[in-house]
CSV table of C-alpha atoms in Angstrom, one decimal:
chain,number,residue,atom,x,y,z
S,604,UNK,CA,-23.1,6.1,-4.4
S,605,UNK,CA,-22.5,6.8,-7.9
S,606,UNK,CA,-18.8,5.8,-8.0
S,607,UNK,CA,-19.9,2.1,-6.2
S,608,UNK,CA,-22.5,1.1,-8.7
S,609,UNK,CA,-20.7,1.9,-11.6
S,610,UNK,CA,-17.9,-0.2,-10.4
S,611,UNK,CA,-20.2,-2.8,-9.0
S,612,UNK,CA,-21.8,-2.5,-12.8
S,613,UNK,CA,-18.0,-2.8,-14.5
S,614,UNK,CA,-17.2,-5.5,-12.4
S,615,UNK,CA,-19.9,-8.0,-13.0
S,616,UNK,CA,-19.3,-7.2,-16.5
S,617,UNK,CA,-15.9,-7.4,-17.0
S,618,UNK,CA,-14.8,-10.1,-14.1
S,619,UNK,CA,-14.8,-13.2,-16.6
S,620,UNK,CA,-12.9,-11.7,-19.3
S,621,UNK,CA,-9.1,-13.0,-18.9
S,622,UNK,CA,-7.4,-9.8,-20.5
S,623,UNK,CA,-8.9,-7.5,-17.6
S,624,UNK,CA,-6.9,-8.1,-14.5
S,625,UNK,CA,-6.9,-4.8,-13.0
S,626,UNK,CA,-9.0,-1.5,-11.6
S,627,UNK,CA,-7.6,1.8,-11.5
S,628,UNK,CA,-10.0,2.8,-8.9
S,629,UNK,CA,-10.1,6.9,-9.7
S,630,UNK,CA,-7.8,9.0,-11.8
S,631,UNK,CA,-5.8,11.6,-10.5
S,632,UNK,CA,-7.9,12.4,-7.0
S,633,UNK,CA,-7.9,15.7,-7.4
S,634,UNK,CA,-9.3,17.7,-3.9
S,635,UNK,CA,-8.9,14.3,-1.8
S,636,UNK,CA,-7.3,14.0,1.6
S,637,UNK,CA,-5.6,11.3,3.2
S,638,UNK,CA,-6.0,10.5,7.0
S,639,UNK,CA,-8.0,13.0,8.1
S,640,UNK,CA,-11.0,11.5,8.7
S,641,UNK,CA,-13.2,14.0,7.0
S,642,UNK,CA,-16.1,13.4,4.2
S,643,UNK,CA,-12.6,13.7,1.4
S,644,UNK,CA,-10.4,10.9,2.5
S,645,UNK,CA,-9.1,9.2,-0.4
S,646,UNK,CA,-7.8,6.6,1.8
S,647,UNK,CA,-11.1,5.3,3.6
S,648,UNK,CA,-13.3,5.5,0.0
S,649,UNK,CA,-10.8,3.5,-1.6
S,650,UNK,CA,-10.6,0.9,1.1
S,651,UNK,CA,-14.4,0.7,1.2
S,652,UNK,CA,-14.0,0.8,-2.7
S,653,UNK,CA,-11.6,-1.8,-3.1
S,654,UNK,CA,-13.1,-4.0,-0.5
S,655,UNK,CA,-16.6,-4.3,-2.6
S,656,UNK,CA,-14.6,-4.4,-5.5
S,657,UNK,CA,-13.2,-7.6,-4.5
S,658,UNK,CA,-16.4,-8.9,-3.5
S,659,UNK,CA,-17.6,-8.8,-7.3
S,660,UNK,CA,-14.5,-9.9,-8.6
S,661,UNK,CA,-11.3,-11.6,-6.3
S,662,UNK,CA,-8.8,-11.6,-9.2
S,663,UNK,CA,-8.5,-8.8,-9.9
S,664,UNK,CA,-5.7,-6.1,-8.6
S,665,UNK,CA,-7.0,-3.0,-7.3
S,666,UNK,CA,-4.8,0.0,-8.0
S,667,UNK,CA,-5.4,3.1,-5.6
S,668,UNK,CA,-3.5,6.7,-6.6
S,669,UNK,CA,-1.9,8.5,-4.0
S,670,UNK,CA,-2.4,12.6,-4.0
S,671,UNK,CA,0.7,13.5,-3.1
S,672,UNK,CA,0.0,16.9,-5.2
S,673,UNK,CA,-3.0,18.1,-3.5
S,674,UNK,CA,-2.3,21.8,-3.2
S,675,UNK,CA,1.5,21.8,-4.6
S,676,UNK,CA,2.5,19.6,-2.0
S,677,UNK,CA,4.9,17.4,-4.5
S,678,UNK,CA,6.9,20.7,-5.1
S,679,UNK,CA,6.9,21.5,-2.0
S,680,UNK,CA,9.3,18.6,-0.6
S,681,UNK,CA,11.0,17.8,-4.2
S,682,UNK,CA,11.7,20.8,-5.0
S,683,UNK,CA,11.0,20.0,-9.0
S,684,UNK,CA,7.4,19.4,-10.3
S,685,UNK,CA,5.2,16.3,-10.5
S,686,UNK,CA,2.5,14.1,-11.6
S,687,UNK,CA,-0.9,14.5,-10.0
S,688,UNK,CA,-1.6,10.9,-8.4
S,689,UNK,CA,2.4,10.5,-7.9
């Protein structure tokens, strides 16, 4: 998959630099699910993600969004608006 070699390609790259400690995994998943075991879950990618992540480079923390707005959800129980990924 595109999204794992790029990381894969980041990550052997970048893994020895000391002022990289971190991987924001995918901005803002816009369209994902969570827990629904369907070809969207957010949740299972970015475990798989993560995991091979981690196999290229231990040190580093590996940040997963939520997408708590998926279809004005955030709204919906706030009542105010919020951020995408929130």
């Amino acid at each position: 998959a595109p999204l794992f070699a790029a990381w894969r390609t980041l990550a052997r790259r970048y893994c020895s630099h000391p002022n990289v400690i971190a991987a924001d995994l995918f901005n803002e998943p816009f369209g994902a699910t969570w827990g629904t075991n369907r070809a969207t879950d957010w949740d299972r990618a970015a475990e798989r993600l993560g995991t091979m992540l981690h196999s290229e480079c231990a040190r580093w923390l590996v940040v997963v969004e939520g997408i708590a707005n998926r279809g004005g959800a955030c709204k919906k129980l706030s009542g105010d608006g919020c951020w995408w990924g929130k």
